[in-house]
CSV table of C-alpha atoms and ligand atoms in Angstrom, one decimal:
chain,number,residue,atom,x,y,z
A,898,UNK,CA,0.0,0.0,0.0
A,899,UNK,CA,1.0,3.5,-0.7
A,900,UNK,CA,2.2,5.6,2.3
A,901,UNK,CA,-0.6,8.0,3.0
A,902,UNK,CA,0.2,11.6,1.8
A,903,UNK,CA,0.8,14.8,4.1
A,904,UNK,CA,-1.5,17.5,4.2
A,905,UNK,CA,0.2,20.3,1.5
A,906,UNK,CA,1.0,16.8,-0.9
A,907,UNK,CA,-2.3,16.0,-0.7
A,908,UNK,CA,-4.3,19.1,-1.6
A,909,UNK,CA,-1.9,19.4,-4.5
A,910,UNK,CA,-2.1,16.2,-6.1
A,911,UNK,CA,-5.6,16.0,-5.4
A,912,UNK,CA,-7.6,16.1,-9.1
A,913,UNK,CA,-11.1,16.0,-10.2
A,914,UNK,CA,-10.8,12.0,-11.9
A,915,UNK,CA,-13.1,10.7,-14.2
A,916,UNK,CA,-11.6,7.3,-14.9
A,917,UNK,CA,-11.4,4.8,-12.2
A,918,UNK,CA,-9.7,1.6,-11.7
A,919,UNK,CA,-11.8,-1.1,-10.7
A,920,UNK,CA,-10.4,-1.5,-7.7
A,921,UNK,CA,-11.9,-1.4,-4.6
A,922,UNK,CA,-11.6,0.6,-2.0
A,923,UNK,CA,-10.5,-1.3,1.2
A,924,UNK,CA,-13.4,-0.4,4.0
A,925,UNK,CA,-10.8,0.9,6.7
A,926,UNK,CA,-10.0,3.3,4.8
A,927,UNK,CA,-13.9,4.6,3.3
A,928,UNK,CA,-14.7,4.6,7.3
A,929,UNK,CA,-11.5,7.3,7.8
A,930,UNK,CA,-12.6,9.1,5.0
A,931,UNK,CA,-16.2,9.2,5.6
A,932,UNK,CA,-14.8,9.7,9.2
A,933,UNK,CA,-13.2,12.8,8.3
A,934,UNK,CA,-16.1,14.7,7.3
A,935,UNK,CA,-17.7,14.0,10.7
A,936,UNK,CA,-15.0,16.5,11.9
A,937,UNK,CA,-16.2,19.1,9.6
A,938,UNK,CA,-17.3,22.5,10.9
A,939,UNK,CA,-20.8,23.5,10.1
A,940,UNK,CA,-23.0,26.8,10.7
A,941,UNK,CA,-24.1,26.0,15.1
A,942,UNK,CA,-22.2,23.2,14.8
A,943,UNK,CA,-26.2,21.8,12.9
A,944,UNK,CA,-24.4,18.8,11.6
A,945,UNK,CA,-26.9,19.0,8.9
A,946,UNK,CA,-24.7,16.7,6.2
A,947,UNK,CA,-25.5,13.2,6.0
A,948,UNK,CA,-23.6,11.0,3.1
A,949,UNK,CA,-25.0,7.9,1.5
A,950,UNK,CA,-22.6,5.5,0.4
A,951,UNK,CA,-23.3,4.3,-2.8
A,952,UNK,CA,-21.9,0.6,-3.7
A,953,UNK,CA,-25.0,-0.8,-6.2
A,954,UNK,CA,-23.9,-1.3,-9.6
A,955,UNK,CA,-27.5,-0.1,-10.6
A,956,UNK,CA,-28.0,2.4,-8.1
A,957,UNK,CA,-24.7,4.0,-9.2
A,958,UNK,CA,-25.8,4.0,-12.9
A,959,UNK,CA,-29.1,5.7,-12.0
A,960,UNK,CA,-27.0,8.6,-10.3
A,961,UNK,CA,-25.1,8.9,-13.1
A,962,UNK,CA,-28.0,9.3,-15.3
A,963,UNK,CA,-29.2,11.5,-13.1
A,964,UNK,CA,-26.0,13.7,-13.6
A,965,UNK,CA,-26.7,14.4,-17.1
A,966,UNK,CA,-25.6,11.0,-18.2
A,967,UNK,CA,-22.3,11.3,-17.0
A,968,UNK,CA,-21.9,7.5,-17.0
A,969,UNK,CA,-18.3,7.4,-15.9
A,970,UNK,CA,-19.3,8.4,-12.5
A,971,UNK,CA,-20.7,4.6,-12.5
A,972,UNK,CA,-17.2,3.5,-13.1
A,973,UNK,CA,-16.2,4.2,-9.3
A,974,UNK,CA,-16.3,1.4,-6.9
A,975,UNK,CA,-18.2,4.1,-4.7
A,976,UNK,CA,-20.2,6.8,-4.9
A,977,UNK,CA,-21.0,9.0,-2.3
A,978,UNK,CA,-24.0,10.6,-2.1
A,979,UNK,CA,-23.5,14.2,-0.1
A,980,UNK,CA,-27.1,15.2,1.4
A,981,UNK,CA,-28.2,17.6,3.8
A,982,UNK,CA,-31.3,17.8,6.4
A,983,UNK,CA,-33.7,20.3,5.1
A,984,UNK,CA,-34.8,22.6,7.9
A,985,UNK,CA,-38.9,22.8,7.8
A,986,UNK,CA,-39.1,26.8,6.9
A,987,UNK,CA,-41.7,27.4,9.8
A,988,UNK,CA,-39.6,25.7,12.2
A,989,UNK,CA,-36.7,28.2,11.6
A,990,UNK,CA,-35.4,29.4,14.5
A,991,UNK,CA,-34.8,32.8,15.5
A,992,UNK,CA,-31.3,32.7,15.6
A,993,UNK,CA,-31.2,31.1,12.2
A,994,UNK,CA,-33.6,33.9,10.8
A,995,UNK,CA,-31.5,36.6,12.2
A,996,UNK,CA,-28.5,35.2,10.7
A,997,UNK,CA,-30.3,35.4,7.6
A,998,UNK,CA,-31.2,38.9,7.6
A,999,UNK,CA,-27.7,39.8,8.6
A,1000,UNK,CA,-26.2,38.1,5.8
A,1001,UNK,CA,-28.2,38.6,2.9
A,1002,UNK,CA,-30.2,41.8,4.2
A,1003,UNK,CA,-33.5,42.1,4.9
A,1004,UNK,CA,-34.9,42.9,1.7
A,1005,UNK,CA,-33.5,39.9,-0.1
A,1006,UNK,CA,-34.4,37.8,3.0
A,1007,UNK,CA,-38.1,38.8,3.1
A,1008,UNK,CA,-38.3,38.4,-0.8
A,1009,UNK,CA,-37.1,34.5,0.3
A,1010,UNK,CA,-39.7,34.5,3.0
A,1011,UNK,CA,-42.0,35.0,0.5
A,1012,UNK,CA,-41.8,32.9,-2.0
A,1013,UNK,CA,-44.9,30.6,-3.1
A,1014,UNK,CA,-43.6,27.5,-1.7
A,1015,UNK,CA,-41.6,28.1,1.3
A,1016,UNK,CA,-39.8,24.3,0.7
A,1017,UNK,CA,-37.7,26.0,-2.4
A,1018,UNK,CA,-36.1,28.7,0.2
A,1019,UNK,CA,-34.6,25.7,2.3
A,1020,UNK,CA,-33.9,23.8,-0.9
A,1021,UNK,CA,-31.8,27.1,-1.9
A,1022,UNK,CA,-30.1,27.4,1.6
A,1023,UNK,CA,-29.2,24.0,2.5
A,1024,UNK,CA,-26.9,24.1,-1.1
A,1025,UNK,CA,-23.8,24.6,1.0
A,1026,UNK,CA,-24.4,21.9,3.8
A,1027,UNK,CA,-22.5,19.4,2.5
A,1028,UNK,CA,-19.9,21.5,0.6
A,1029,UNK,CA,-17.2,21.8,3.7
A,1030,UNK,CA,-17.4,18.0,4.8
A,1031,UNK,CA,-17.2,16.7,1.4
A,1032,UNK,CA,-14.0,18.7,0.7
A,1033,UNK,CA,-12.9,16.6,4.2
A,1034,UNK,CA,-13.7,13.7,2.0
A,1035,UNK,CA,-12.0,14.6,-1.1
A,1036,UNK,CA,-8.6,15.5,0.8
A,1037,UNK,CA,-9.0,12.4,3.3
A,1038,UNK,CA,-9.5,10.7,-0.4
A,1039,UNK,CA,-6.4,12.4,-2.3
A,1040,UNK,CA,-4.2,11.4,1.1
A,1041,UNK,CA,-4.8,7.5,0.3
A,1042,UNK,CA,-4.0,8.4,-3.6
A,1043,UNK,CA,-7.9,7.9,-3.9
A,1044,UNK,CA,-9.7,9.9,-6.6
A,1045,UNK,CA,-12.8,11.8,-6.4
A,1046,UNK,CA,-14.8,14.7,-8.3
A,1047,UNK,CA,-17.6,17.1,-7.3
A,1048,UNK,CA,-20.9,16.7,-8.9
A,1049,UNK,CA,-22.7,19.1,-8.8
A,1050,UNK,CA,-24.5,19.0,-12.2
A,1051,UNK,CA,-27.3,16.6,-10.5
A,1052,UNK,CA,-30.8,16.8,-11.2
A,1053,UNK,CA,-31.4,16.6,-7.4
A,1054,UNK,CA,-35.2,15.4,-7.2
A,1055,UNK,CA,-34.2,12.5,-9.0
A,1056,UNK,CA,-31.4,11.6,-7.4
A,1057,UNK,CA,-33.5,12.0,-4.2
A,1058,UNK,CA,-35.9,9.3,-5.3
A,1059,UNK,CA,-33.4,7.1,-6.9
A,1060,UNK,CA,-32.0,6.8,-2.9
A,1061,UNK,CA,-35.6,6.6,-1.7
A,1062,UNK,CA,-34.7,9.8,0.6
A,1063,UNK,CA,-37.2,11.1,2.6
A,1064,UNK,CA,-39.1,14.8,2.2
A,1065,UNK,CA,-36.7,16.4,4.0
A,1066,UNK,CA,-33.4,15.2,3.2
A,1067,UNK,CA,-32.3,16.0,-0.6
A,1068,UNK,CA,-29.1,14.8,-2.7
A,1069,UNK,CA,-27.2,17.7,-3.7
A,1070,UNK,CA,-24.0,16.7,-4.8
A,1071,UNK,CA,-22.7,13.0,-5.7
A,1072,UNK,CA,-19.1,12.1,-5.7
A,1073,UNK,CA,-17.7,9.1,-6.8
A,1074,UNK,CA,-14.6,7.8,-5.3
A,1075,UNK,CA,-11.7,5.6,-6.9
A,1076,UNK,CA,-8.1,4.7,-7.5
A,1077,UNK,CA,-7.7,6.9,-10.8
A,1078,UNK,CA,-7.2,5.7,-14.1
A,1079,UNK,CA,-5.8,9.2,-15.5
A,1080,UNK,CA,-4.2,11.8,-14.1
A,1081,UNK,CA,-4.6,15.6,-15.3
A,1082,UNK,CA,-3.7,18.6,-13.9
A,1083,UNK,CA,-5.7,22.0,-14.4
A,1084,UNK,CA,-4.4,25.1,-14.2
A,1085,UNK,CA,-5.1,27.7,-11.3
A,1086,UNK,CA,-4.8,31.3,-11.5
A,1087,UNK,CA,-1.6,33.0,-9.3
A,1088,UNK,CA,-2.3,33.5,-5.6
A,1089,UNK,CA,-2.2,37.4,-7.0
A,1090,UNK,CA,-4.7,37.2,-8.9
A,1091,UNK,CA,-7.0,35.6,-5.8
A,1092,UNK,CA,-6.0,37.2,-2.8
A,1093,UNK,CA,-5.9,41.4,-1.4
A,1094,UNK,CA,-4.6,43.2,1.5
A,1095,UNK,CA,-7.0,44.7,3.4
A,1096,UNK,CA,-8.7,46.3,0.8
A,1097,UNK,CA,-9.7,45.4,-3.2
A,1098,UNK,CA,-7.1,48.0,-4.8
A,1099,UNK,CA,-3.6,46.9,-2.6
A,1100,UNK,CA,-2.2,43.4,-3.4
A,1101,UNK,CA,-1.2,41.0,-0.9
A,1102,UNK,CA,2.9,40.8,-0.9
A,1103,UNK,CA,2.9,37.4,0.3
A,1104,UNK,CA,1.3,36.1,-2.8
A,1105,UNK,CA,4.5,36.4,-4.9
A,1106,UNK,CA,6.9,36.2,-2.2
A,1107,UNK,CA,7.4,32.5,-1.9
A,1108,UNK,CA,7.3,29.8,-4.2
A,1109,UNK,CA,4.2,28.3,-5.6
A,1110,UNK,CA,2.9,24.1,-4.5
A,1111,UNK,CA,4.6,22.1,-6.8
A,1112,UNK,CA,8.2,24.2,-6.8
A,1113,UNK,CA,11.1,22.1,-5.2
A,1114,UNK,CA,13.0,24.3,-3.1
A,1115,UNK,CA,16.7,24.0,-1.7
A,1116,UNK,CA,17.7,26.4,1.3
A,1117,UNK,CA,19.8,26.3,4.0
A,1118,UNK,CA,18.8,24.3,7.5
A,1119,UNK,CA,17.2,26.7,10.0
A,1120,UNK,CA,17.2,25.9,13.7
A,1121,UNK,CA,13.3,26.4,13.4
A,1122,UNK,CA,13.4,23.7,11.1
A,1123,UNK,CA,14.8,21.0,13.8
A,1124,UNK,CA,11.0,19.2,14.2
A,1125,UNK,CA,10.5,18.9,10.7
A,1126,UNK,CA,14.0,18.2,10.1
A,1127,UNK,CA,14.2,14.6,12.5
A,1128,UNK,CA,10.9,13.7,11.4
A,1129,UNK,CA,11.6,13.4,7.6
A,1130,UNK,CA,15.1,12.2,8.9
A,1131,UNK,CA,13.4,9.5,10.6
A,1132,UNK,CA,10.9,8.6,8.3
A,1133,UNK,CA,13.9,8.1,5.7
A,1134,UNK,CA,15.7,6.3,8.4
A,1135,UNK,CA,13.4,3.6,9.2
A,1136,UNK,CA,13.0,2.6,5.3
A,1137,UNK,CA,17.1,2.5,4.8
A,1138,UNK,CA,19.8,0.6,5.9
A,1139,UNK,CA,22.0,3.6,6.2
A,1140,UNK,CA,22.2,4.7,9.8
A,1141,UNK,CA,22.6,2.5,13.2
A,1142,UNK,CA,22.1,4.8,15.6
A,1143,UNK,CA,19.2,7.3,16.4
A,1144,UNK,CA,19.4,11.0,15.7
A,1145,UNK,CA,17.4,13.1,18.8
A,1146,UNK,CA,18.8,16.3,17.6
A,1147,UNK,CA,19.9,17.6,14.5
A,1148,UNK,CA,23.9,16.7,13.9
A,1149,UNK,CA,26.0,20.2,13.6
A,1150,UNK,CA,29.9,19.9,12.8
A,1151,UNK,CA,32.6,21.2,13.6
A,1152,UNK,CA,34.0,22.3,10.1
A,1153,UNK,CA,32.2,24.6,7.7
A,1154,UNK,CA,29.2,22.4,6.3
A,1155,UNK,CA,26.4,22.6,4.2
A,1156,UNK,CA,23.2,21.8,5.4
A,1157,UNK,CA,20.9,21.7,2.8
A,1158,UNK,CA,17.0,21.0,2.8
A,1159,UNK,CA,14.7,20.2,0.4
A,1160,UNK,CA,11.5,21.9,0.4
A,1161,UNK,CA,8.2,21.1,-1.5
A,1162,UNK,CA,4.4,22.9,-0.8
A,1163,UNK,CA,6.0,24.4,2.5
A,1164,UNK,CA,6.9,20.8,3.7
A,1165,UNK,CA,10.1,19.6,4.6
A,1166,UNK,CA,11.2,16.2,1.9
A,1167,UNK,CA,14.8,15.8,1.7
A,1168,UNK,CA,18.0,16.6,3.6
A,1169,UNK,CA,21.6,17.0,3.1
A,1170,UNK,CA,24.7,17.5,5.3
A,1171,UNK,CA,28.3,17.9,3.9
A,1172,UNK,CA,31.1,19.0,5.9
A,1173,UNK,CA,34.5,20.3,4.2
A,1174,UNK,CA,37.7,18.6,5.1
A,1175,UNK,CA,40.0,21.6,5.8
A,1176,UNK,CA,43.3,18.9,5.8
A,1177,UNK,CA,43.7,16.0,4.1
A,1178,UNK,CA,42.6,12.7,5.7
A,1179,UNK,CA,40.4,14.0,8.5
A,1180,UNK,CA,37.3,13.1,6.7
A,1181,UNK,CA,38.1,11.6,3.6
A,1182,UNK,CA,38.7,8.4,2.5
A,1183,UNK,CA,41.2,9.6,-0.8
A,1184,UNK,CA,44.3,11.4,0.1
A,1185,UNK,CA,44.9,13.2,-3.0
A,1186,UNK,CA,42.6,15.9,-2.2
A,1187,UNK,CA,40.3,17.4,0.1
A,1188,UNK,CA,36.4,16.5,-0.1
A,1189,UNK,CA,32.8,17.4,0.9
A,1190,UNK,CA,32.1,14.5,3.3
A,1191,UNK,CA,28.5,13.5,3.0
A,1192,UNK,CA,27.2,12.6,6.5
A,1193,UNK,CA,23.5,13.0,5.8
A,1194,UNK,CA,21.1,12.5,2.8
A,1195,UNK,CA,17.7,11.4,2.2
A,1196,UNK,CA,14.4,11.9,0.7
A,1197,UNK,CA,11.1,11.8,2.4
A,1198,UNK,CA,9.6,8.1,1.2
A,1199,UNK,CA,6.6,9.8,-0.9
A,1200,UNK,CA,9.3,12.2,-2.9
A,1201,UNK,CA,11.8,9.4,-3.7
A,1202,UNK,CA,12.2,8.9,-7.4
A,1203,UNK,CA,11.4,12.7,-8.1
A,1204,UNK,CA,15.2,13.6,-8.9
A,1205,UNK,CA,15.4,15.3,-5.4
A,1206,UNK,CA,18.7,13.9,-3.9
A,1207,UNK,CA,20.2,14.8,-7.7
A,1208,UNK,CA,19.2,18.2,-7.2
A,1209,UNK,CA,20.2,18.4,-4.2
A,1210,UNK,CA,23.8,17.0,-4.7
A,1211,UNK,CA,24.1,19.3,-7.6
A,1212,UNK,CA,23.4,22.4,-5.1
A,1213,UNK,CA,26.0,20.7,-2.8
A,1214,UNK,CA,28.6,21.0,-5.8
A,1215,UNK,CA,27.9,24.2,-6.5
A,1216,UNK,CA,28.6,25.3,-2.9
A,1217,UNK,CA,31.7,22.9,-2.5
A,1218,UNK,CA,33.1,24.3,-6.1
A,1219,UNK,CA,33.0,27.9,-4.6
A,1220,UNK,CA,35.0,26.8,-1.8
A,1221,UNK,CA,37.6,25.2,-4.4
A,1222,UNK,CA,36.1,22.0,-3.5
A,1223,UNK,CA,35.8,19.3,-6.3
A,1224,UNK,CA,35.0,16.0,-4.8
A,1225,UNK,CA,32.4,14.8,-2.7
A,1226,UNK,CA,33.1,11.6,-0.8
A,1227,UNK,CA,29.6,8.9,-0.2
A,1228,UNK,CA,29.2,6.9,1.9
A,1229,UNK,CA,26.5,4.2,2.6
A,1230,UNK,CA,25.7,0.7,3.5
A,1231,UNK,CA,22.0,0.7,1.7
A,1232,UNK,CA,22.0,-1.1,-1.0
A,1233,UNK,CA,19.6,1.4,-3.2
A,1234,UNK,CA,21.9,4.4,-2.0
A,1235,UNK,CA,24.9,2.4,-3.2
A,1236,UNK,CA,23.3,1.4,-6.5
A,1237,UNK,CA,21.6,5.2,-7.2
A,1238,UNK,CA,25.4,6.4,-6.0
A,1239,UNK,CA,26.8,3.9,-8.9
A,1240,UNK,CA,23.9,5.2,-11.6
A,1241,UNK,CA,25.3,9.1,-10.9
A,1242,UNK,CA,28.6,7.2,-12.4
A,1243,UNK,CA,30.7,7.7,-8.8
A,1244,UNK,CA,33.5,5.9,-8.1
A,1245,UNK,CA,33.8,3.0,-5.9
A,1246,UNK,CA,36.7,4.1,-3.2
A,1247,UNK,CA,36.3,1.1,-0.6
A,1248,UNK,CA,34.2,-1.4,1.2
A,1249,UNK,CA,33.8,-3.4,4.1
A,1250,UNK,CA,31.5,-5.2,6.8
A,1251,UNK,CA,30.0,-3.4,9.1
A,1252,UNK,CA,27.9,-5.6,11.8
A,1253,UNK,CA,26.3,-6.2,15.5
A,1254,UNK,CA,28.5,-8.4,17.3
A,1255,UNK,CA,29.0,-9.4,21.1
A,1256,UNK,CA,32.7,-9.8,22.9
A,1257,UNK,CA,33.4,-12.6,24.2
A,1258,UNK,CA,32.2,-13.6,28.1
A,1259,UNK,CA,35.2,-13.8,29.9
A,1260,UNK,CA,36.1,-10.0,28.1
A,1261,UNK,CA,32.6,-8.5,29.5
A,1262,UNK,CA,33.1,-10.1,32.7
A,1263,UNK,CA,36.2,-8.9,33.7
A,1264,UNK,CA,35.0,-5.3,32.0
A,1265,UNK,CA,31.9,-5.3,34.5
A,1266,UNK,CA,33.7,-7.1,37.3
A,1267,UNK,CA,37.0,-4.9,37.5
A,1268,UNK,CA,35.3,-1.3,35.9
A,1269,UNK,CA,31.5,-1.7,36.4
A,1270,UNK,CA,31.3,-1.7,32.5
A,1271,UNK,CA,28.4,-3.4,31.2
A,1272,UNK,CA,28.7,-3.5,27.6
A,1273,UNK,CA,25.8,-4.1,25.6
A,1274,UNK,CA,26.3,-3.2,22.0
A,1275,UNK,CA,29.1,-4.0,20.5
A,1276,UNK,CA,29.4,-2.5,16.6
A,1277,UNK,CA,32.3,-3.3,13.8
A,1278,UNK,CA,33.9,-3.4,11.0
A,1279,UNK,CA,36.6,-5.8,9.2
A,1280,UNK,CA,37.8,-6.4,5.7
A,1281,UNK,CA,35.7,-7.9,3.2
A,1282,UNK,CA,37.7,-11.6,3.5
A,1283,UNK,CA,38.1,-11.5,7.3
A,1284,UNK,CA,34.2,-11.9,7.8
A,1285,UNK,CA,33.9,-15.8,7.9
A,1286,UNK,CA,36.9,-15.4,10.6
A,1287,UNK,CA,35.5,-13.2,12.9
A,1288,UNK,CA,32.2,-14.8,12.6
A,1289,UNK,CA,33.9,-17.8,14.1
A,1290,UNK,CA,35.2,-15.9,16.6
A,1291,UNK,CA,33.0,-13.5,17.6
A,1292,UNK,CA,29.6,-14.3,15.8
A,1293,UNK,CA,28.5,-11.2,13.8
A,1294,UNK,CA,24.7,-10.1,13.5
A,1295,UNK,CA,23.1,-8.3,10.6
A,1296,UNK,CA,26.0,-7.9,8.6
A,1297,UNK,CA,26.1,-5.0,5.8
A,1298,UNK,CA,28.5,-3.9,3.1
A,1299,UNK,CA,29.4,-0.4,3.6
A,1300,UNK,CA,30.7,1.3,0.4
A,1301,UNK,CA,32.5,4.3,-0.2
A,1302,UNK,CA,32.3,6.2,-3.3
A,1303,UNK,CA,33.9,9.3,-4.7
A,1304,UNK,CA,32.4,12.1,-6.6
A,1305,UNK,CA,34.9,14.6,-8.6
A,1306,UNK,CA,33.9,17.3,-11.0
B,900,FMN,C1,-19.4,22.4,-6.8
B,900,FMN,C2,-18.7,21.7,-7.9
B,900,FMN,C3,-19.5,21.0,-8.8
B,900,FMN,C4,-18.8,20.3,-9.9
B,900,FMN,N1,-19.6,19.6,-10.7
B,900,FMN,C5,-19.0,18.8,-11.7
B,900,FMN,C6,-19.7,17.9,-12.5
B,900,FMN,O1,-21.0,17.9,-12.5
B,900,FMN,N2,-19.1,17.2,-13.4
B,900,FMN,C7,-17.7,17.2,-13.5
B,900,FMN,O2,-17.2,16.5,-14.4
B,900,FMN,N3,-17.0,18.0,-12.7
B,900,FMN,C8,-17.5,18.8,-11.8
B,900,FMN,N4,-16.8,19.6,-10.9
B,900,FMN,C9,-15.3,19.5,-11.0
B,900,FMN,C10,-14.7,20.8,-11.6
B,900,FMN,O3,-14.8,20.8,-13.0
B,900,FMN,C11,-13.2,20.8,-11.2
B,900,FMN,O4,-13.0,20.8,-9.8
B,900,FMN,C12,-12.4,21.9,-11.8
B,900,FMN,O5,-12.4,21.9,-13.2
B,900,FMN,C13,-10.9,22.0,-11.4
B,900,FMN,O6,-10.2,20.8,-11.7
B,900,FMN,P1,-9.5,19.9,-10.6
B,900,FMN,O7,-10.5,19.6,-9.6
B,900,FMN,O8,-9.0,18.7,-11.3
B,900,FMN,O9,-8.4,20.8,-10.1
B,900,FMN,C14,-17.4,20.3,-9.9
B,900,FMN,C15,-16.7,21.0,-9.0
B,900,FMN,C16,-17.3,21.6,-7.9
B,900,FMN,C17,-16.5,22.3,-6.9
């Protein structure tokens, strides 16, 4: 299963689909989704929305017909029907009618007030019940990778009937849900051109002051970004075989670094850390010259294959180059970092075991006995042939290749 999207992803990858995969849905997942528009805010909290889910091969294709013969809504594995509770007009309450009057003044409110059949003013108003909790279900949707569209071109009578709804509670909207077959993105007018500041005529700096959803950006670490920072760190962590022990803070270093993250819809989906070697062999594996040594490096799971670690190495040669820097030393003992490392055509400089092992008895006795040393965790490295041996010896656990490579430009 896909990993389930953050918030920013989600709103931007959501689309309107209108090709679905048959697949279903699995019902964990309808239940959070549905779930999610429980949560939804409404006008005194009226809770007015109520969804029908929609699974009936016929009942779907009558909804679709219903839609203007938009069949492919049919084509979902579930259509949610988004309803709302009609108030009865005479049972208005005050509040409500005062709200009213405020809102739309008087004289377009008593004009509503007196139409023939009082039924069509409720009809009118309830329009935006379910608008806010099924928005809830189309970005709880888009966070599973699930598709969904609006439909709001609904002859809602019919669809009424077709659901066997009573009186007062009327279809408005119907939207299917599914794992899309296509994948299109429409255009959206700049944040300029939808946004003011304070009043009509002054325009709202912010709008073109920072980049757009859907712009990778690559700025330096900031302390403020220490949260975000371990929790993409970890999230990469626990999917690769590249680190053994656990980061609590960010790591800072004692040379001149570059710590580099990657930014995408305001959310934080890669890191880099690259300290310089200032003289030769401190850091670096090659003695010819001094190198960027790569310490940290990762991409958010849900952003891996997008080029970011590319772009982000490129940045770090950029930076390294203005330092009269021209080589970039890798190291990693996962074998998709080792095998991406190989396919950016770097050079293999070393590699050895790395592994878990445990020192013999008589050695951690004595250690706790004379010194009070209880040694838990013993972790090491050896030569490629000498593994066999010190398994013999020692006994290793979880052994792992750890290669080096070099990077020059
Ligand atoms: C209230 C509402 C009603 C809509 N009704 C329909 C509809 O009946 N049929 C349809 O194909 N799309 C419908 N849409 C989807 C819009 O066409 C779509 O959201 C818009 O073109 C932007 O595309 P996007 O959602 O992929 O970004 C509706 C959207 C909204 C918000």
């Amino acid at each position: 299963m896909k990993p389930t999207r953050h918030l920013f992803t989600a709103i931007y990858n959501r689309r309107s689909v209108r090709h679905f995969k048959p697949d279903p849905i699995p019902p964990a997942i309808l239940h959070q989704i549905v779930e999610a528009a429980r949560w939804a805010p409404s006008g005194g909290n009226s809770q007015a929305h109520v969804f029908g889910i929609v699974t009936d091969e016929k009942k779907k294709r009558a909804l679709a017909q219903a839609a203007g013969g938009q069949m492919w809504i049919a084509e979902a594995p579930v259509v949610i029907a988004c309803c709302a509770k009609l108030y009865k007009p005479e049972e208005e309450s005050e509040f409500s009618q005062e709200v009213n009057r405020l809102r739309w003044g008087k004289e377009a409110y008593d004009w509503f007030l007196s139409c023939p059949n009082p039924y069509h003013m409720a009809l009118l108003f309830m329009n935006s019940t379910p608008l806010i909790p099924g928005a809830h279900i189309q970005l709880a949707a888009a966070a599973h990778g699930i598709g969904s569209c609006w439909i709001g071109y609904l002859d809602i009578a019919q669809a009424s009937d077709i659901l066997q709804l009573p009186e007062d509670v009327r279809c408005y909207f119907l939207m299917p849900l599914g794992y899309p077959a296509e994948d299109k993105r429409r255009p959206r007018k700049p944040l300029s051109e939808l946004t003011f500041h304070d009043t009509w005529n002054q325009s709202w700096d912010a709008a073109t002051a920072y980049p757009s959803f859907g712009q990778l950006v690559l700025r330096p670490y900031q302390p403020a970004d220490e949260d975000a920072w371990l929790a993409t760190w970890a999230q990469v962590a626990v999917t690769s075989r590249a680190w053994v022990t656990l980061h609590q803070r960010k790591p800072s270093y004692k040379r001149e670094a570059l710590e580099l993250v990657a930014e995408y819809n305001g959310e934080l989906v890669g890191f880099m850390d690259v300290e310089v070697e200032t003289e030769l062999g401190e850091l670096g594996y090659a003695k010819d010259s001094c190198c960027g040594f790569v310490w940290e490096l990762g991409v958010r799971p849900d952003h891996q294959g997008e080029g970011i670690a590319k772009r982000m190495i490129a940045a770090a040669q950029e930076w390294l180059s203005a330092r009269n820097i021209r080589r970039m030393e890798f190291w990693s003992m996962d074998q998709r970092a080792q095998g991406f490392y190989e396919h950016l055509g770097m050079q293999e400089l070393e590699r050895h075991w790395q592994f878990y092992t445990s020192l013999p008895q008589d050695v951690t006795q004595r250690m706790r006995e004379q010194d009070k040393f209880g040694l838990q965790v013993a972790f090491g490295n050896c030569p490629i042939d000498e593994l066999p041996v010190l398994n013999e010896k020692y006994g290793v656990r979880e052994p792992l290749i750890c290669v080096g490579y070099d990077y020059r430009w």
